[in-house]
Amino acid sequence: MTLAPTGPRPPDAAPTTAARPRRAAFRSRPGRPPEGNRERARGRDRLWVAAFLGPFLLLYLGFTLWPLIATVYYSFFEWSGTGPPEQFVGGDNYSRLLGDPLFWQAVVNTLLFAIGTTLIKLPLSLLAALVMTRKWLRAKKALRTVFFAPLIIPVAMAGLVFTYLLNPSNGALNSALHGLGLTDGTTDVFANRWTALLALILISVWQVFGQYMIYWMAALQNVPDELYEAAALDGASEWQKLTRITLPMIRPVAVVIVMLALVNAMHVFGLVVTLTGGGPGTSTYVVSYFIYRQAFGSLPFAYGYASAAALLFSVMAFVLVTSQGLFVRRAQRLRKEYGV
Amino acid sequence: MGTGRSAGTSRIGRLALASVVVAPLLAACGGGSGSSGTALKIWDYSAEQTDFHKKVTEEFHRQHPDITVQWQSISQDEYKRTLPLAFQSGQGPDIFYWSDNGPLAMSQLLDQKWIQPLDGGSALPASFTERWPAGSFVNGVNQLDGKTYGFPLSESTYWGPGYMFLNKKVFADAGLDTAAPPKTWSDLKTACARIKAETKAYCIAAPTKDVDFQRIFYALAAGEYTFNDWFFDYRKGTFSLAEPQAQKVFAFIQELKKDGYLAPGTNDKNFSRQQFASGQAGIMMDGTWLPSVLTSLGMKSDQYAVAPHPVPDDGSKGALWSQPDGNKYWVSAKSKQSKAAWTFLDWMTRPDGYFAKEYLKDGFGTLAFADNARYITDPAIRRITKIADEPGYRVKLPLPVAKCPDLVKSKAYVKAIGERPTWEYEAMSGALNSGTSLRPEAQRIVAARQKTLTDQLKQEAAQGLKVSLDCFTFPDWSYTSDYRPAK
């Protein structure tokens, strides 16, 4: 029995087919160098990538990028929306906008709304999610449906329903409060800026509460059970488990949820249209409503001015999203540290 | 094999069936006009007239089988949004309704490139223009460069805001008689106090949401002074919300609210009309169009009375306005059916035609080209005409474009009112709800609008137009009488 040589193989020696059967078979194809095959495979991959990305890119170009470019362009014109924009006004729309108290009031209201809804809906939905992920809870599916149902109702319809419910003349809620002797029957929550804003915030929270509860539930379900089991063995209470395990573990996801909540809330529009119409007076104007009124308020339409407002608002939203990126990166680092 | 044939046969059968089913549907989508017919699209926002429009289109099609009219009514708020988008996307109607800014509507619509002249710009036959009283076709209002773009639909003596509607049941429950309506502001408060004390109804259904605020403001302000629908006072040549008269009227409305006489809530006109129709409120101030709206809400004209708006205790010092603002139906610039559009509008405006008779019979208002007294049967509209026939109730405003023809090319006024167009109402709604004075915001509004107007007029004058603030100022005109230009 002779042993196979064990010394180093000469550099120019071809690998044996016994040692690398697949590669050998691959190389044994006549006239097809391996590099070319790899290139071809890469080319095919690129085609697939293009095929899958193409439709999205096309839609993105048509419905995001192009409108954005057009908005930038229109913002330098005084344009009523019909025919090509002809009256170039340079930065006039922007300087007018910066000096327009109504725009800044709308910005302040938008931020108040965004912060207000976020501060209410996130803790509440987290609390609900914590309960909904308890093993002892019955009828989880039914409860989930109940919490999620308002999200299915179109915003405009929700707004109209609450308009009638809260109407001081004959609204059901007001009648009930009046019946209980809690009000004089003429309480108009929409007659005052702060109560109107609060009503907007609470109705919005009611509507999107279920969505954020689902987000939290997804985050909570990612916390490994072993941690709770170990904590239980160490004699940790439920409160300790919540504050020492659950909350730190979901922190990375929480950052994303907070940012999503803020950005989504900044787009508030439908509720304002249906519930307050920006009133009383202009006290509940938000930026989207301001833009809408400029663009479609009445003749002559101020599309140029509305475009400038839209762009300025987009810049603000962009700053928020960019800051979200920073927080998300930090959150990702935390995730790695926690090993989840 | 047998199975295959049967499947094939069934497929063919299904195709045949589908074509039988789909063909009429496609034809219906195309307006049912057939391949050789013309479909004419009309849009407006008179939802209460939908059934009437259906009858009109059927009658017109019966008389003109080659033209099928599709008349669509969209809610007013939706309309103002939909129409511009439709024009932008090239899907606009052939004929559309637009009455914003009254006498300025034509120049605005021309500026927007939304309209074309009637009958493609041909000279209109005298038999058409003679349907209207002399002076109905005015250069800069509905004519330009010898072409006619519009025609008055509603006349301007009876048509407009400023009437007081009284719910008979609420009044009876309060021990009041609608035959003796409140004539002064004090009377109004007394009646309201009675309604509040004796019934469960609110006294006044007053919409205060956005521009709907105008319904109560116009009616009450007409007793103090005379202005146009943009609060412009032609006697002084200024926007007038900061003037003492306007402040006095607003303060009175605030008093009504403070005393609990206005139905609570920032309601829109539709909500307030429902309140009135359902007996939740005793009084509503609105316009000539209200009777037909109330009919659509199930309230018959014998269930309410119409009265003149109440005036200040020391007597009326103003009037409601009348101006050439009845031009409402326009032919779209993009329409390729201008001939058919003209045929329809010519047919529609026949003084003794189907449209006029049925429109007036159904109580939708008054028409500028028909004998209103002859065809109106609705007691409420009849009462409205009687009220407005009283001297000084509604007076003809000065017409700046008649004084300065170059105003046709001016954009100064449009620009002045175009900056935050609902600012006045926003200010009033805010002050009403907060109970604060309207004056500071009113002064800001007037200053901003006036500055835009004067600056723009100066710019245009520098470019050679013969325009100035003087074109908008008529110091010799009295608020309570028709303006008559010096000969």
Tab-separated table of N, CA and C in Angstrom, chain A residues 78-83 86-87 96 100-102 163-164 167-170 185-188 190-192 273-277 279-282 285 289 292-294 296-301 303, chain B residues 77 80-81 84-85 87-88 98 100-101 108-109 111-114 202 209-210 230 257 263-267 271 274-275 280 411 414-415 417-422 425-427 429-430 433-434:
chain	number	residue	atom	x	y	z
A	78	GLU	N	-45.199	82.671	-8.986
A	78	GLU	CA	-46.561	82.964	-8.556
A	78	GLU	C	-47.439	82.276	-9.585
A	79	TRP	N	-48.104	81.231	-9.163
A	79	TRP	CA	-48.785	80.357	-10.124
A	79	TRP	C	-50.135	79.938	-9.584
A	80	SER	N	-51.150	80.074	-10.450
A	80	SER	CA	-52.502	79.736	-9.983
A	80	SER	C	-52.865	78.293	-10.317
A	81	GLY	N	-51.942	77.574	-10.929
A	81	GLY	CA	-52.195	76.151	-11.153
A	81	GLY	C	-52.658	75.813	-12.552
A	82	THR	N	-53.001	76.819	-13.334
A	82	THR	CA	-53.449	76.544	-14.701
A	82	THR	C	-52.400	77.035	-15.683
A	83	GLY	N	-52.125	76.212	-16.667
A	83	GLY	CA	-51.107	76.591	-17.642
A	83	GLY	C	-49.728	76.536	-17.022
A	86	GLU	N	-45.539	81.098	-15.182
A	86	GLU	CA	-44.829	82.097	-15.983
A	86	GLU	C	-44.216	83.215	-15.160
A	87	GLN	N	-44.875	83.528	-14.037
A	87	GLN	CA	-44.406	84.692	-13.279
A	87	GLN	C	-43.384	84.279	-12.217
A	96	ARG	N	-42.137	85.746	2.055
A	96	ARG	CA	-43.504	85.993	2.538
A	96	ARG	C	-43.895	84.964	3.588
A	100	ASP	N	-45.079	85.110	7.556
A	100	ASP	CA	-46.521	84.869	7.658
A	100	ASP	C	-46.845	84.245	9.017
A	101	PRO	N	-47.480	85.015	9.913
A	101	PRO	CA	-47.750	84.470	11.250
A	101	PRO	C	-48.635	83.223	11.225
A	102	LEU	N	-49.510	83.145	10.195
A	102	LEU	CA	-50.401	81.986	10.133
A	102	LEU	C	-49.607	80.704	9.877
A	163	THR	N	-67.612	64.989	15.109
A	163	THR	CA	-68.229	66.310	14.963
A	163	THR	C	-69.650	66.260	15.503
A	164	TYR	N	-70.357	65.200	15.119
A	164	TYR	CA	-71.742	65.088	15.567
A	164	TYR	C	-71.827	64.692	17.042
A	167	ASN	N	-70.946	67.855	19.036
A	167	ASN	CA	-71.639	69.107	18.750
A	167	ASN	C	-72.427	69.571	19.970
A	168	PRO	N	-72.234	70.827	20.351
A	168	PRO	CA	-72.898	71.297	21.569
A	168	PRO	C	-74.412	71.447	21.413
A	169	SER	N	-74.894	71.520	20.179
A	169	SER	CA	-76.341	71.693	20.002
A	169	SER	C	-77.085	70.404	20.305
A	170	ASN	N	-76.659	69.315	19.683
A	170	ASN	CA	-77.418	68.075	19.862
A	170	ASN	C	-76.520	66.848	19.829
A	185	GLY	N	-74.889	71.915	28.873
A	185	GLY	CA	-75.444	71.487	27.591
A	185	GLY	C	-74.976	72.309	26.417
A	186	THR	N	-74.144	73.278	26.665
A	186	THR	CA	-73.671	74.093	25.537
A	186	THR	C	-72.141	74.070	25.434
A	187	THR	N	-71.521	73.089	26.074
A	187	THR	CA	-70.060	73.023	26.036
A	187	THR	C	-69.583	72.748	24.608
A	188	ASP	N	-68.767	73.640	24.122
A	188	ASP	CA	-68.269	73.497	22.757
A	188	ASP	C	-66.754	73.345	22.803
A	190	PHE	N	-64.814	72.792	20.544
A	190	PHE	CA	-64.141	73.376	19.375
A	190	PHE	C	-64.178	74.907	19.383
A	191	ALA	N	-64.638	75.477	20.472
A	191	ALA	CA	-64.719	76.943	20.525
A	191	ALA	C	-63.443	77.560	21.076
A	192	ASN	N	-62.548	76.734	21.565
A	192	ASN	CA	-61.338	77.239	22.188
A	192	ASN	C	-60.138	76.510	21.604
A	273	VAL	N	-59.597	68.985	8.962
A	273	VAL	CA	-60.595	69.402	7.966
A	273	VAL	C	-62.004	69.113	8.481
A	274	THR	N	-62.203	67.915	8.977
A	274	THR	CA	-63.564	67.516	9.322
A	274	THR	C	-64.002	68.009	10.702
A	275	LEU	N	-63.062	68.127	11.621
A	275	LEU	CA	-63.472	68.477	12.983
A	275	LEU	C	-63.499	69.981	13.245
A	276	THR	N	-62.456	70.664	12.874
A	276	THR	CA	-62.373	72.084	13.256
A	276	THR	C	-62.316	73.028	12.064
A	277	GLY	N	-61.937	72.511	10.908
A	277	GLY	CA	-61.762	73.405	9.751
A	277	GLY	C	-60.720	74.477	10.064
A	279	GLY	N	-60.396	76.000	12.769
A	279	GLY	CA	-60.906	76.989	13.720
A	279	GLY	C	-60.871	76.540	15.157
A	280	PRO	N	-61.330	77.340	16.080
A	280	PRO	CA	-62.007	78.613	15.840
A	280	PRO	C	-61.043	79.650	15.250
A	281	GLY	N	-61.534	80.381	14.295
A	281	GLY	CA	-60.664	81.302	13.558
A	281	GLY	C	-59.615	80.494	12.826
A	282	THR	N	-58.364	80.698	13.200
A	282	THR	CA	-57.286	79.926	12.581
A	282	THR	C	-56.503	79.172	13.642
A	285	TYR	N	-55.078	75.633	12.864
A	285	TYR	CA	-54.422	75.389	11.574
A	285	TYR	C	-53.191	74.515	11.803
A	289	TYR	N	-52.969	71.609	6.502
A	289	TYR	CA	-54.203	72.342	6.239
A	289	TYR	C	-53.891	73.727	5.660
A	292	TYR	N	-53.068	73.220	2.090
A	292	TYR	CA	-54.298	72.914	1.357
A	292	TYR	C	-55.116	74.180	1.101
A	293	ARG	N	-55.249	75.026	2.118
A	293	ARG	CA	-56.032	76.242	1.962
A	293	ARG	C	-55.388	77.180	0.953
A	294	GLN	N	-54.060	77.235	0.955
A	294	GLN	CA	-53.387	78.101	-0.014
A	294	GLN	C	-53.591	77.579	-1.430
A	296	PHE	N	-56.000	75.359	-2.536
A	296	PHE	CA	-57.377	75.164	-3.012
A	296	PHE	C	-58.391	76.071	-2.341
A	297	GLY	N	-57.921	77.062	-1.562
A	297	GLY	CA	-58.837	77.911	-0.794
A	297	GLY	C	-59.864	78.586	-1.667
A	298	SER	N	-59.430	79.455	-2.524
A	298	SER	CA	-60.349	80.086	-3.478
A	298	SER	C	-59.514	80.777	-4.543
A	299	LEU	N	-60.192	81.144	-5.597
A	299	LEU	CA	-59.469	81.775	-6.714
A	299	LEU	C	-58.891	83.120	-6.294
A	300	PRO	N	-57.744	83.516	-6.749
A	300	PRO	CA	-56.799	82.734	-7.558
A	300	PRO	C	-55.988	81.808	-6.647
A	301	PHE	N	-55.833	80.557	-7.053
A	301	PHE	CA	-55.108	79.604	-6.229
A	301	PHE	C	-53.634	79.983	-6.148
A	303	TYR	N	-50.665	78.298	-5.811
A	303	TYR	CA	-49.905	77.043	-5.835
A	303	TYR	C	-48.424	77.286	-5.537
B	77	ASP	N	-68.244	72.414	-1.182
B	77	ASP	CA	-66.839	72.373	-0.757
B	77	ASP	C	-66.014	71.515	-1.706
B	80	LYS	N	-65.281	73.144	-5.252
B	80	LYS	CA	-64.209	74.140	-5.358
B	80	LYS	C	-62.839	73.465	-5.455
B	81	ARG	N	-62.782	72.236	-5.001
B	81	ARG	CA	-61.524	71.502	-5.052
B	81	ARG	C	-61.442	70.680	-6.338
B	84	PRO	N	-60.925	72.795	-10.166
B	84	PRO	CA	-59.558	73.146	-10.596
B	84	PRO	C	-58.736	71.929	-10.989
B	85	LEU	N	-58.881	70.848	-10.219
B	85	LEU	CA	-58.116	69.642	-10.543
B	85	LEU	C	-58.568	69.068	-11.879
B	87	PHE	N	-59.779	70.743	-14.356
B	87	PHE	CA	-59.231	71.583	-15.429
B	87	PHE	C	-57.753	71.278	-15.657
B	88	GLN	N	-57.034	71.095	-14.563
B	88	GLN	CA	-55.603	70.804	-14.696
B	88	GLN	C	-55.365	69.500	-15.433
B	98	TRP	N	-69.878	78.879	-11.878
B	98	TRP	CA	-68.899	79.598	-11.059
B	98	TRP	C	-69.430	80.995	-10.787
B	100	ASP	N	-68.172	82.840	-7.854
B	100	ASP	CA	-67.321	83.533	-6.881
B	100	ASP	C	-66.893	84.897	-7.406
B	101	ASN	N	-66.912	85.867	-6.513
B	101	ASN	CA	-66.426	87.219	-6.794
B	101	ASN	C	-67.245	87.983	-7.830
B	108	GLN	N	-61.441	86.848	-13.791
B	108	GLN	CA	-60.692	85.815	-13.069
B	108	GLN	C	-60.634	84.514	-13.858
B	109	LEU	N	-61.773	84.120	-14.394
B	109	LEU	CA	-61.822	82.857	-15.128
B	109	LEU	C	-61.015	82.948	-16.426
B	111	ASP	N	-58.397	84.836	-16.723
B	111	ASP	CA	-57.018	84.796	-16.251
B	111	ASP	C	-56.578	83.358	-15.992
B	112	GLN	N	-57.525	82.556	-15.507
B	112	GLN	CA	-57.230	81.137	-15.241
B	112	GLN	C	-57.226	80.313	-16.534
B	113	LYS	N	-57.658	80.942	-17.623
B	113	LYS	CA	-57.812	80.264	-18.931
B	113	LYS	C	-58.813	79.107	-18.827
B	114	TRP	N	-59.897	79.372	-18.120
B	114	TRP	CA	-60.905	78.336	-17.931
B	114	TRP	C	-62.087	78.492	-18.886
B	202	TYR	N	-83.288	76.447	20.134
B	202	TYR	CA	-82.382	77.595	20.163
B	202	TYR	C	-83.053	78.713	19.378
B	209	LYS	N	-69.062	78.691	10.862
B	209	LYS	CA	-67.859	78.009	10.383
B	209	LYS	C	-67.409	78.640	9.069
B	210	ASP	N	-66.205	79.129	9.069
B	210	ASP	CA	-65.592	79.642	7.841
B	210	ASP	C	-66.505	80.689	7.186
B	230	TRP	N	-67.092	91.297	-0.353
B	230	TRP	CA	-65.735	91.265	0.190
B	230	TRP	C	-65.538	92.383	1.198
B	257	LYS	N	-74.651	85.867	21.091
B	257	LYS	CA	-74.014	84.614	21.525
B	257	LYS	C	-73.908	84.567	23.046
B	263	ALA	N	-77.483	79.221	18.344
B	263	ALA	CA	-77.301	77.786	18.583
B	263	ALA	C	-75.812	77.540	18.780
B	264	PRO	N	-75.436	76.828	19.846
B	264	PRO	CA	-74.001	76.683	20.115
B	264	PRO	C	-73.291	75.838	19.065
B	265	GLY	N	-71.976	75.987	19.050
B	265	GLY	CA	-71.179	75.204	18.111
B	265	GLY	C	-70.738	76.024	16.930
B	266	THR	N	-69.595	75.626	16.377
B	266	THR	CA	-69.123	76.276	15.159
B	266	THR	C	-69.647	75.447	13.995
B	267	ASN	N	-70.897	75.712	13.653
B	267	ASN	CA	-71.571	74.849	12.677
B	267	ASN	C	-71.459	75.390	11.262
B	271	PHE	N	-75.568	72.164	8.610
B	271	PHE	CA	-75.993	71.771	9.956
B	271	PHE	C	-77.048	72.756	10.468
B	274	GLN	N	-80.382	72.293	8.859
B	274	GLN	CA	-81.078	71.133	9.415
B	274	GLN	C	-81.681	71.484	10.776
B	275	GLN	N	-80.933	72.254	11.554
B	275	GLN	CA	-81.454	72.679	12.862
B	275	GLN	C	-82.747	73.461	12.681
B	280	GLN	N	-85.196	72.764	15.701
B	280	GLN	CA	-84.262	72.960	16.818
B	280	GLN	C	-83.869	74.419	16.969
B	411	LYS	N	-55.303	93.462	-12.012
B	411	LYS	CA	-55.407	92.317	-11.102
B	411	LYS	C	-55.337	92.778	-9.650
B	414	VAL	N	-58.326	91.639	-7.311
B	414	VAL	CA	-58.291	90.179	-7.161
B	414	VAL	C	-57.135	89.767	-6.261
B	415	LYS	N	-56.023	90.470	-6.434
B	415	LYS	CA	-54.854	90.154	-5.617
B	415	LYS	C	-55.122	90.526	-4.149
B	417	ILE	N	-57.979	90.631	-2.570
B	417	ILE	CA	-58.905	89.715	-1.887
B	417	ILE	C	-58.374	88.283	-1.894
B	418	GLY	N	-57.382	88.049	-2.738
B	418	GLY	CA	-56.860	86.684	-2.884
B	418	GLY	C	-55.888	86.281	-1.787
B	419	GLU	N	-55.353	87.273	-1.083
B	419	GLU	CA	-54.429	86.941	-0.001
B	419	GLU	C	-55.224	86.514	1.218
B	420	ARG	N	-55.137	85.284	1.557
B	420	ARG	CA	-55.928	84.718	2.667
B	420	ARG	C	-57.393	85.072	2.491
B	421	PRO	N	-58.035	84.490	1.498
B	421	PRO	CA	-59.386	84.905	1.120
B	421	PRO	C	-60.424	84.809	2.244
B	422	THR	N	-60.221	83.922	3.187
B	422	THR	CA	-61.250	83.775	4.231
B	422	THR	C	-60.819	84.432	5.546
B	425	TYR	N	-63.507	85.970	7.849
B	425	TYR	CA	-64.352	85.004	8.555
B	425	TYR	C	-63.567	84.287	9.649
B	426	GLU	N	-62.303	84.044	9.366
B	426	GLU	CA	-61.450	83.425	10.392
B	426	GLU	C	-61.386	84.351	11.611
B	427	ALA	N	-61.224	85.649	11.329
B	427	ALA	CA	-61.116	86.622	12.419
B	427	ALA	C	-62.431	86.689	13.204
B	429	SER	N	-64.857	84.406	13.383
B	429	SER	CA	-65.110	83.157	14.106
B	429	SER	C	-64.245	83.088	15.360
B	430	GLY	N	-62.976	83.503	15.222
B	430	GLY	CA	-62.069	83.491	16.371
B	430	GLY	C	-62.540	84.431	17.464
B	433	ASN	N	-65.796	83.194	19.240
B	433	ASN	CA	-65.598	82.098	20.185
B	433	ASN	C	-64.809	82.515	21.419
B	434	SER	N	-63.877	83.441	21.207
B	434	SER	CA	-63.056	83.834	22.357
B	434	SER	C	-63.696	84.986	23.126
